[in-house]
């Protein structure tokens, strides 16, 4: 069984910073893609930033230059450094991983989500 556990959300003022972390655990054979999505109230879940096992990234235009994704391959972790936060960044942030277990094809896994609130 695979689990993704997020940490680091919270309340921050506009212009502030937060760092999200996500750790994948369980019977993991290989992680192909790992990253972050977010969902604001009344909106669909959207990609924030993802990184492949080869280091390629896909980052949403709305956060480019402010958010940085990084991975610790040895620890099966992904981090999201969020700087210059804006109220419109307020959302539940979900960790995502496309991975294969010791037996089977790649499957999409989600964390439970962590709330990020940007407010004065």
mmCIF file of N, CA and C in Angstrom:
data_model
loop_
_atom_site.group_PDB
_atom_site.id
_atom_site.type_symbol
_atom_site.label_atom_id
_atom_site.label_comp_id
_atom_site.label_asym_id
_atom_site.label_seq_id
_atom_site.Cartn_x
_atom_site.Cartn_y
_atom_site.Cartn_z
ATOM 1 N N UNK A 1 0.838 -1.183 0.000
ATOM 2 C CA UNK A 1 0.000 0.000 0.000
ATOM 3 C C UNK A 1 0.880 1.243 0.000
ATOM 4 N N UNK A 2 0.473 2.244 -0.758
ATOM 5 C CA UNK A 2 1.246 3.474 -0.908
ATOM 6 C C UNK A 2 0.524 4.620 -0.207
ATOM 7 N N UNK A 3 1.287 5.443 0.473
ATOM 8 C CA UNK A 3 0.736 6.640 1.099
ATOM 9 C C UNK A 3 1.550 7.853 0.698
ATOM 10 N N UNK A 4 0.849 8.970 0.479
ATOM 11 C CA UNK A 4 1.487 10.264 0.276
ATOM 12 C C UNK A 4 1.058 11.152 1.432
ATOM 13 N N UNK A 5 2.030 11.667 2.169
ATOM 14 C CA UNK A 5 1.736 12.480 3.338
ATOM 15 C C UNK A 5 2.329 13.862 3.149
ATOM 16 N N UNK A 6 1.452 14.870 3.177
ATOM 17 C CA UNK A 6 1.879 16.254 2.980
ATOM 18 C C UNK A 6 2.085 16.946 4.314
ATOM 19 N N UNK A 7 2.903 17.978 4.294
ATOM 20 C CA UNK A 7 3.105 18.828 5.466
ATOM 21 C C UNK A 7 3.494 20.215 4.996
ATOM 22 N N UNK A 8 3.295 21.207 5.882
ATOM 23 C CA UNK A 8 3.805 22.539 5.613
ATOM 24 C C UNK A 8 2.773 23.591 5.261
ATOM 25 N N UNK A 9 1.504 23.235 5.172
ATOM 26 C CA UNK A 9 0.512 24.244 4.875
ATOM 27 C C UNK A 9 0.280 25.166 6.055
ATOM 28 N N UNK A 10 -0.558 26.179 5.840
ATOM 29 C CA UNK A 10 -0.880 27.082 6.933
ATOM 30 C C UNK A 10 -1.384 28.415 6.436
ATOM 31 N N UNK A 11 -1.388 29.378 7.354
ATOM 32 C CA UNK A 11 -1.848 30.735 7.088
ATOM 33 C C UNK A 11 -0.636 31.654 6.957
ATOM 34 N N UNK A 12 -0.629 32.451 5.911
ATOM 35 C CA UNK A 12 0.479 33.371 5.677
ATOM 36 C C UNK A 12 -0.062 34.665 5.090
ATOM 37 N N UNK A 13 0.623 35.759 5.347
ATOM 38 C CA UNK A 13 0.217 37.047 4.799
ATOM 39 C C UNK A 13 0.659 37.168 3.341
ATOM 40 N N UNK A 14 -0.022 37.989 2.575
ATOM 41 C CA UNK A 14 0.416 38.235 1.193
ATOM 42 C C UNK A 14 1.874 38.680 1.155
ATOM 43 N N UNK A 15 2.608 38.116 0.193
ATOM 44 C CA UNK A 15 4.030 38.393 0.092
ATOM 45 C C UNK A 15 4.896 37.434 0.872
ATOM 46 N N UNK A 16 4.281 36.614 1.691
ATOM 47 C CA UNK A 16 5.029 35.670 2.519
ATOM 48 C C UNK A 16 5.391 34.399 1.776
ATOM 49 N N UNK A 17 5.996 33.475 2.525
ATOM 50 C CA UNK A 17 6.486 32.225 1.950
ATOM 51 C C UNK A 17 6.026 31.030 2.777
ATOM 52 N N UNK A 18 5.878 29.913 2.090
ATOM 53 C CA UNK A 18 5.624 28.624 2.727
ATOM 54 C C UNK A 18 6.366 27.555 1.947
ATOM 55 N N UNK A 19 6.658 26.475 2.637
ATOM 56 C CA UNK A 19 7.301 25.326 1.976
ATOM 57 C C UNK A 19 6.466 24.094 2.267
ATOM 58 N N UNK A 20 5.987 23.473 1.207
ATOM 59 C CA UNK A 20 5.232 22.233 1.331
ATOM 60 C C UNK A 20 6.159 21.045 1.070
ATOM 61 N N UNK A 21 5.912 19.980 1.794
ATOM 62 C CA UNK A 21 6.668 18.750 1.584
ATOM 63 C C UNK A 21 5.705 17.578 1.485
ATOM 64 N N UNK A 22 6.111 16.577 0.738
ATOM 65 C CA UNK A 22 5.300 15.372 0.583
ATOM 66 C C UNK A 22 6.241 14.170 0.555
ATOM 67 N N UNK A 23 5.913 13.180 1.359
ATOM 68 C CA UNK A 23 6.702 11.961 1.414
ATOM 69 C C UNK A 23 5.856 10.780 0.963
ATOM 70 N N UNK A 24 6.389 10.009 0.041
ATOM 71 C CA UNK A 24 5.719 8.796 -0.424
ATOM 72 C C UNK A 24 6.328 7.595 0.287
ATOM 73 N N UNK A 25 5.462 6.706 0.758
ATOM 74 C CA UNK A 25 5.939 5.519 1.453
ATOM 75 C C UNK A 25 5.131 4.308 1.044
ATOM 76 N N UNK A 26 5.679 3.138 1.286
ATOM 77 C CA UNK A 26 5.005 1.896 0.943
ATOM 78 C C UNK A 26 5.845 1.079 -0.027
ATOM 79 N N UNK A 27 5.178 0.175 -0.705
ATOM 80 C CA UNK A 27 5.868 -0.733 -1.626
ATOM 81 C C UNK A 27 6.071 -0.057 -2.979
ATOM 82 N N UNK A 28 6.996 0.874 -3.008
ATOM 83 C CA UNK A 28 7.248 1.675 -4.214
ATOM 84 C C UNK A 28 8.406 1.084 -4.982
ATOM 85 N N UNK A 29 8.163 0.831 -6.258
ATOM 86 C CA UNK A 29 9.229 0.362 -7.137
ATOM 87 C C UNK A 29 9.881 1.531 -7.852
ATOM 88 N N UNK A 30 9.041 2.370 -8.445
ATOM 89 C CA UNK A 30 9.587 3.514 -9.180
ATOM 90 C C UNK A 30 8.567 4.641 -9.195
ATOM 91 N N UNK A 31 9.021 5.875 -8.985
ATOM 92 C CA UNK A 31 8.185 7.061 -9.110
ATOM 93 C C UNK A 31 8.520 7.735 -10.425
ATOM 94 N N UNK A 32 7.526 7.904 -11.269
ATOM 95 C CA UNK A 32 7.734 8.499 -12.586
ATOM 96 C C UNK A 32 7.575 10.015 -12.544
ATOM 97 N N UNK A 33 6.532 10.463 -11.892
ATOM 98 C CA UNK A 33 6.237 11.892 -11.788
ATOM 99 C C UNK A 33 5.763 12.163 -10.364
ATOM 100 N N UNK A 34 6.174 13.300 -9.832
ATOM 101 C CA UNK A 34 5.732 13.673 -8.500
ATOM 102 C C UNK A 34 5.572 15.183 -8.462
ATOM 103 N N UNK A 35 4.515 15.647 -7.808
ATOM 104 C CA UNK A 35 4.328 17.082 -7.780
ATOM 105 C C UNK A 35 3.092 17.516 -7.042
ATOM 106 N N UNK A 36 2.585 18.692 -7.420
ATOM 107 C CA UNK A 36 1.535 19.361 -6.666
ATOM 108 C C UNK A 36 0.414 19.866 -7.562
ATOM 109 N N UNK A 37 -0.790 19.709 -7.071
ATOM 110 C CA UNK A 37 -1.988 20.286 -7.647
ATOM 111 C C UNK A 37 -2.674 21.089 -6.542
ATOM 112 N N UNK A 38 -3.610 21.936 -6.922
ATOM 113 C CA UNK A 38 -4.378 22.685 -5.925
ATOM 114 C C UNK A 38 -5.820 22.845 -6.364
ATOM 115 N N UNK A 39 -6.669 23.038 -5.369
ATOM 116 C CA UNK A 39 -8.086 23.240 -5.641
ATOM 117 C C UNK A 39 -8.617 24.318 -4.712
ATOM 118 N N UNK A 40 -9.068 25.402 -5.314
ATOM 119 C CA UNK A 40 -9.676 26.497 -4.562
ATOM 120 C C UNK A 40 -11.179 26.259 -4.482
ATOM 121 N N UNK A 41 -11.849 26.870 -3.501
ATOM 122 C CA UNK A 41 -13.299 26.677 -3.368
ATOM 123 C C UNK A 41 -14.034 27.053 -4.641
ATOM 124 N N UNK A 42 -14.886 26.154 -5.103
ATOM 125 C CA UNK A 42 -15.690 26.421 -6.283
ATOM 126 C C UNK A 42 -14.957 26.275 -7.595
ATOM 127 N N UNK A 43 -13.707 25.825 -7.540
ATOM 128 C CA UNK A 43 -12.922 25.678 -8.767
ATOM 129 C C UNK A 43 -12.449 24.238 -8.930
ATOM 130 N N UNK A 44 -12.041 23.911 -10.137
ATOM 131 C CA UNK A 44 -11.516 22.584 -10.407
ATOM 132 C C UNK A 44 -10.071 22.478 -9.923
ATOM 133 N N UNK A 45 -9.675 21.241 -9.679
ATOM 134 C CA UNK A 45 -8.292 21.000 -9.296
ATOM 135 C C UNK A 45 -7.387 21.330 -10.485
ATOM 136 N N UNK A 46 -6.269 22.008 -10.207
ATOM 137 C CA UNK A 46 -5.370 22.421 -11.271
ATOM 138 C C UNK A 46 -3.929 22.076 -10.929
ATOM 139 N N UNK A 47 -3.147 21.870 -11.979
ATOM 140 C CA UNK A 47 -1.733 21.593 -11.799
ATOM 141 C C UNK A 47 -1.015 22.840 -11.292
ATOM 142 N N UNK A 48 -0.121 22.633 -10.332
ATOM 143 C CA UNK A 48 0.752 23.706 -9.858
ATOM 144 C C UNK A 48 2.162 23.488 -10.418
ATOM 145 N N UNK A 49 2.734 22.348 -10.090
ATOM 146 C CA UNK A 49 4.074 22.031 -10.565
ATOM 147 C C UNK A 49 4.324 20.544 -10.374
ATOM 148 N N UNK A 50 4.906 19.921 -11.389
ATOM 149 C CA UNK A 50 5.282 18.512 -11.305
ATOM 150 C C UNK A 50 6.679 18.339 -11.854
ATOM 151 N N UNK A 51 7.336 17.260 -11.415
ATOM 152 C CA UNK A 51 8.690 16.982 -11.862
ATOM 153 C C UNK A 51 8.811 15.491 -12.173
ATOM 154 N N UNK A 52 9.405 15.170 -13.308
ATOM 155 C CA UNK A 52 9.596 13.774 -13.684
ATOM 156 C C UNK A 52 10.840 13.203 -13.008
ATOM 157 N N UNK A 53 11.006 11.910 -13.154
ATOM 158 C CA UNK A 53 12.186 11.266 -12.583
ATOM 159 C C UNK A 53 13.461 11.737 -13.262
ATOM 160 N N UNK A 54 13.317 12.269 -14.478
ATOM 161 C CA UNK A 54 14.477 12.792 -15.196
ATOM 162 C C UNK A 54 14.763 14.248 -14.907
ATOM 163 N N UNK A 55 13.939 14.860 -14.073
ATOM 164 C CA UNK A 55 14.170 16.248 -13.686
ATOM 165 C C UNK A 55 13.435 17.281 -14.520
ATOM 166 N N UNK A 56 12.640 16.843 -15.479
ATOM 167 C CA UNK A 56 11.845 17.799 -16.259
ATOM 168 C C UNK A 56 10.681 18.300 -15.427
ATOM 169 N N UNK A 57 10.350 19.578 -15.607
ATOM 170 C CA UNK A 57 9.287 20.171 -14.812
ATOM 171 C C UNK A 57 8.187 20.752 -15.706
ATOM 172 N N UNK A 58 7.004 20.799 -15.142
ATOM 173 C CA UNK A 58 5.872 21.483 -15.744
ATOM 174 C C UNK A 58 5.292 22.368 -14.653
ATOM 175 N N UNK A 59 5.352 23.671 -14.857
ATOM 176 C CA UNK A 59 4.943 24.629 -13.827
ATOM 177 C C UNK A 59 3.851 25.527 -14.391
ATOM 178 N N UNK A 60 2.802 25.739 -13.633
ATOM 179 C CA UNK A 60 1.705 26.600 -14.062
ATOM 180 C C UNK A 60 2.207 28.022 -14.264
ATOM 181 N N UNK A 61 1.687 28.674 -15.294
ATOM 182 C CA UNK A 61 2.101 30.047 -15.581
ATOM 183 C C UNK A 61 1.820 30.973 -14.398
ATOM 184 N N UNK A 62 0.746 30.704 -13.684
ATOM 185 C CA UNK A 62 0.338 31.578 -12.587
ATOM 186 C C UNK A 62 1.327 31.583 -11.425
ATOM 187 N N UNK A 63 2.195 30.588 -11.352
ATOM 188 C CA UNK A 63 3.131 30.524 -10.233
ATOM 189 C C UNK A 63 4.597 30.579 -10.676
ATOM 190 N N UNK A 64 4.827 30.641 -11.963
ATOM 191 C CA UNK A 64 6.210 30.696 -12.456
ATOM 192 C C UNK A 64 6.930 31.918 -11.888
ATOM 193 N N UNK A 65 8.171 31.677 -11.464
ATOM 194 C CA UNK A 65 8.952 32.759 -10.881
ATOM 195 C C UNK A 65 8.697 32.963 -9.401
ATOM 196 N N UNK A 66 7.654 32.319 -8.865
ATOM 197 C CA UNK A 66 7.344 32.450 -7.435
ATOM 198 C C UNK A 66 7.469 31.104 -6.708
ATOM 199 N N UNK A 67 7.076 30.032 -7.375
ATOM 200 C CA UNK A 67 7.110 28.699 -6.768
ATOM 201 C C UNK A 67 8.229 27.873 -7.394
ATOM 202 N N UNK A 68 8.878 27.065 -6.574
ATOM 203 C CA UNK A 68 9.946 26.190 -7.045
ATOM 204 C C UNK A 68 9.697 24.772 -6.541
ATOM 205 N N UNK A 69 9.707 23.836 -7.474
ATOM 206 C CA UNK A 69 9.538 22.428 -7.107
ATOM 207 C C UNK A 69 10.901 21.749 -7.060
ATOM 208 N N UNK A 70 11.049 20.855 -6.102
ATOM 209 C CA UNK A 70 12.285 20.081 -6.009
ATOM 210 C C UNK A 70 11.958 18.687 -5.501
ATOM 211 N N UNK A 71 12.828 17.760 -5.779
ATOM 212 C CA UNK A 71 12.617 16.382 -5.349
ATOM 213 C C UNK A 71 13.849 15.840 -4.656
ATOM 214 N N UNK A 72 13.590 15.032 -3.646
ATOM 215 C CA UNK A 72 14.632 14.241 -3.000
ATOM 216 C C UNK A 72 14.367 12.796 -3.408
ATOM 217 N N UNK A 73 15.103 12.349 -4.427
ATOM 218 C CA UNK A 73 14.814 11.038 -5.008
ATOM 219 C C UNK A 73 15.112 9.916 -4.020
ATOM 220 N N UNK A 74 16.126 10.089 -3.212
ATOM 221 C CA UNK A 74 16.515 9.031 -2.273
ATOM 222 C C UNK A 74 15.449 8.810 -1.209
ATOM 223 N N UNK A 75 14.738 9.884 -0.853
ATOM 224 C CA UNK A 75 13.731 9.804 0.214
ATOM 225 C C UNK A 75 12.308 9.753 -0.325
ATOM 226 N N UNK A 76 12.155 9.694 -1.647
ATOM 227 C CA UNK A 76 10.811 9.700 -2.262
ATOM 228 C C UNK A 76 9.993 10.895 -1.787
ATOM 229 N N UNK A 77 10.601 12.053 -1.831
ATOM 230 C CA UNK A 77 9.933 13.267 -1.379
ATOM 231 C C UNK A 77 9.904 14.316 -2.487
ATOM 232 N N UNK A 78 8.924 15.197 -2.383
ATOM 233 C CA UNK A 78 8.838 16.349 -3.259
ATOM 234 C C UNK A 78 8.517 17.566 -2.393
ATOM 235 N N UNK A 79 9.107 18.699 -2.758
ATOM 236 C CA UNK A 79 8.914 19.931 -2.008
ATOM 237 C C UNK A 79 8.409 21.017 -2.951
ATOM 238 N N UNK A 80 7.686 21.956 -2.384
ATOM 239 C CA UNK A 80 7.228 23.118 -3.140
ATOM 240 C C UNK A 80 7.536 24.357 -2.307
ATOM 241 N N UNK A 81 8.505 25.115 -2.749
ATOM 242 C CA UNK A 81 8.829 26.390 -2.097
ATOM 243 C C UNK A 81 7.977 27.470 -2.740
ATOM 244 N N UNK A 82 7.142 28.094 -1.928
ATOM 245 C CA UNK A 82 6.210 29.101 -2.419
ATOM 246 C C UNK A 82 6.590 30.453 -1.857
ATOM 247 N N UNK A 83 6.988 31.372 -2.729
ATOM 248 C CA UNK A 83 7.369 32.719 -2.338
ATOM 249 C C UNK A 83 6.396 33.728 -2.939
ATOM 250 N N UNK A 84 6.434 34.919 -2.413
ATOM 251 C CA UNK A 84 5.578 36.010 -2.917
ATOM 252 C C UNK A 84 4.135 35.550 -3.047
ATOM 253 N N UNK A 85 3.633 34.937 -2.008
ATOM 254 C CA UNK A 85 2.289 34.374 -2.061
ATOM 255 C C UNK A 85 1.227 35.464 -2.192
ATOM 256 N N UNK A 86 0.167 35.117 -2.938
ATOM 257 C CA UNK A 86 -0.933 36.024 -3.195
ATOM 258 C C UNK A 86 -2.228 35.417 -2.652
ATOM 259 N N UNK A 87 -3.222 36.240 -2.377
ATOM 260 C CA UNK A 87 -4.497 35.686 -1.908
ATOM 261 C C UNK A 87 -5.073 34.643 -2.870
ATOM 262 N N UNK A 88 -4.842 34.812 -4.157
ATOM 263 C CA UNK A 88 -5.371 33.850 -5.134
ATOM 264 C C UNK A 88 -4.647 32.509 -5.107
ATOM 265 N N UNK A 89 -3.590 32.393 -4.326
ATOM 266 C CA UNK A 89 -2.930 31.103 -4.128
ATOM 267 C C UNK A 89 -3.630 30.272 -3.052
ATOM 268 N N UNK A 90 -4.599 30.861 -2.389
ATOM 269 C CA UNK A 90 -5.332 30.135 -1.355
ATOM 270 C C UNK A 90 -6.061 28.941 -1.954
ATOM 271 N N UNK A 91 -5.800 27.774 -1.391
ATOM 272 C CA UNK A 91 -6.379 26.539 -1.912
ATOM 273 C C UNK A 91 -5.939 25.368 -1.038
ATOM 274 N N UNK A 92 -6.538 24.231 -1.296
ATOM 275 C CA UNK A 92 -6.016 22.982 -0.743
ATOM 276 C C UNK A 92 -5.004 22.445 -1.751
ATOM 277 N N UNK A 93 -3.809 22.189 -1.276
ATOM 278 C CA UNK A 93 -2.735 21.695 -2.131
ATOM 279 C C UNK A 93 -2.595 20.191 -1.944
ATOM 280 N N UNK A 94 -2.601 19.479 -3.070
ATOM 281 C CA UNK A 94 -2.546 18.032 -3.053
ATOM 282 C C UNK A 94 -1.233 17.542 -3.663
ATOM 283 N N UNK A 95 -0.603 16.637 -2.966
ATOM 284 C CA UNK A 95 0.561 15.951 -3.513
ATOM 285 C C UNK A 95 0.081 14.851 -4.457
ATOM 286 N N UNK A 96 0.791 14.694 -5.558
ATOM 287 C CA UNK A 96 0.438 13.687 -6.559
ATOM 288 C C UNK A 96 1.685 12.914 -6.965
ATOM 289 N N UNK A 97 1.513 11.631 -7.179
ATOM 290 C CA UNK A 97 2.621 10.814 -7.668
ATOM 291 C C UNK A 97 2.098 9.764 -8.640
ATOM 292 N N UNK A 98 2.810 9.612 -9.731
ATOM 293 C CA UNK A 98 2.553 8.517 -10.662
ATOM 294 C C UNK A 98 3.674 7.517 -10.445
ATOM 295 N N UNK A 99 3.311 6.348 -9.953
ATOM 296 C CA UNK A 99 4.346 5.401 -9.554
ATOM 297 C C UNK A 99 3.885 3.980 -9.767
ATOM 298 N N UNK A 100 4.867 3.092 -9.762
ATOM 299 C CA UNK A 100 4.564 1.671 -9.815
ATOM 300 C C UNK A 100 5.028 1.032 -8.513
ATOM 301 N N UNK A 101 4.256 0.062 -8.084
ATOM 302 C CA UNK A 101 4.635 -0.690 -6.895
ATOM 303 C C UNK A 101 5.497 -1.883 -7.323
ATOM 304 N N UNK A 102 5.831 -2.717 -6.387
ATOM 305 C CA UNK A 102 6.693 -3.846 -6.712
ATOM 306 C C UNK A 102 6.057 -4.764 -7.745
ATOM 307 N N UNK A 103 4.733 -4.715 -7.800
ATOM 308 C CA UNK A 103 4.023 -5.471 -8.835
ATOM 309 C C UNK A 103 2.980 -4.549 -9.446
ATOM 310 N N UNK A 104 3.019 -4.366 -10.768
ATOM 311 C CA UNK A 104 1.948 -3.607 -11.390
ATOM 312 C C UNK A 104 2.406 -2.460 -12.250
ATOM 313 N N UNK A 105 1.422 -1.859 -12.926
ATOM 314 C CA UNK A 105 1.656 -0.739 -13.819
ATOM 315 C C UNK A 105 1.581 0.584 -13.052
ATOM 316 N N UNK A 106 2.064 1.675 -13.655
ATOM 317 C CA UNK A 106 2.003 2.980 -12.975
ATOM 318 C C UNK A 106 0.576 3.373 -12.629
ATOM 319 N N UNK A 107 0.420 3.888 -11.432
ATOM 320 C CA UNK A 107 -0.883 4.307 -10.932
ATOM 321 C C UNK A 107 -0.749 5.708 -10.359
ATOM 322 N N UNK A 108 -1.841 6.455 -10.455
ATOM 323 C CA UNK A 108 -1.900 7.823 -9.939
ATOM 324 C C UNK A 108 -2.313 7.797 -8.464
ATOM 325 N N UNK A 109 -1.504 8.395 -7.600
ATOM 326 C CA UNK A 109 -1.815 8.463 -6.176
ATOM 327 C C UNK A 109 -1.925 9.920 -5.739
ATOM 328 N N UNK A 110 -2.776 10.130 -4.727
ATOM 329 C CA UNK A 110 -2.999 11.472 -4.189
ATOM 330 C C UNK A 110 -2.799 11.486 -2.679
ATOM 331 N N UNK A 111 -2.286 12.598 -2.174
ATOM 332 C CA UNK A 111 -2.258 12.820 -0.745
ATOM 333 C C UNK A 111 -3.602 13.325 -0.261
ATOM 334 N N UNK A 112 -3.693 13.546 1.036
ATOM 335 C CA UNK A 112 -4.969 13.960 1.626
ATOM 336 C C UNK A 112 -5.224 15.456 1.473
ATOM 337 N N UNK A 113 -4.197 16.208 1.129
ATOM 338 C CA UNK A 113 -4.340 17.645 0.937
ATOM 339 C C UNK A 113 -3.919 18.444 2.155
ATOM 340 N N UNK A 114 -3.375 19.630 1.902
ATOM 341 C CA UNK A 114 -2.999 20.537 2.988
ATOM 342 C C UNK A 114 -3.467 21.948 2.604
ATOM 343 N N UNK A 115 -4.075 22.631 3.565
ATOM 344 C CA UNK A 115 -4.656 23.942 3.311
ATOM 345 C C UNK A 115 -3.581 25.019 3.330
ATOM 346 N N UNK A 116 -3.605 25.856 2.309
ATOM 347 C CA UNK A 116 -2.769 27.060 2.261
ATOM 348 C C UNK A 116 -3.705 28.258 2.161
ATOM 349 N N UNK A 117 -3.608 29.161 3.114
ATOM 350 C CA UNK A 117 -4.442 30.347 3.137
ATOM 351 C C UNK A 117 -3.551 31.576 3.152
ATOM 352 N N UNK A 118 -3.769 32.446 2.175
ATOM 353 C CA UNK A 118 -2.997 33.684 2.073
ATOM 354 C C UNK A 118 -3.953 34.840 2.352
ATOM 355 N N UNK A 119 -3.753 35.490 3.481
ATOM 356 C CA UNK A 119 -4.693 36.519 3.918
ATOM 357 C C UNK A 119 -3.983 37.500 4.835
ATOM 358 N N UNK A 120 -4.384 38.800 4.774
ATOM 359 C CA UNK A 120 -3.764 39.795 5.662
ATOM 360 C C UNK A 120 -4.030 39.470 7.133
#
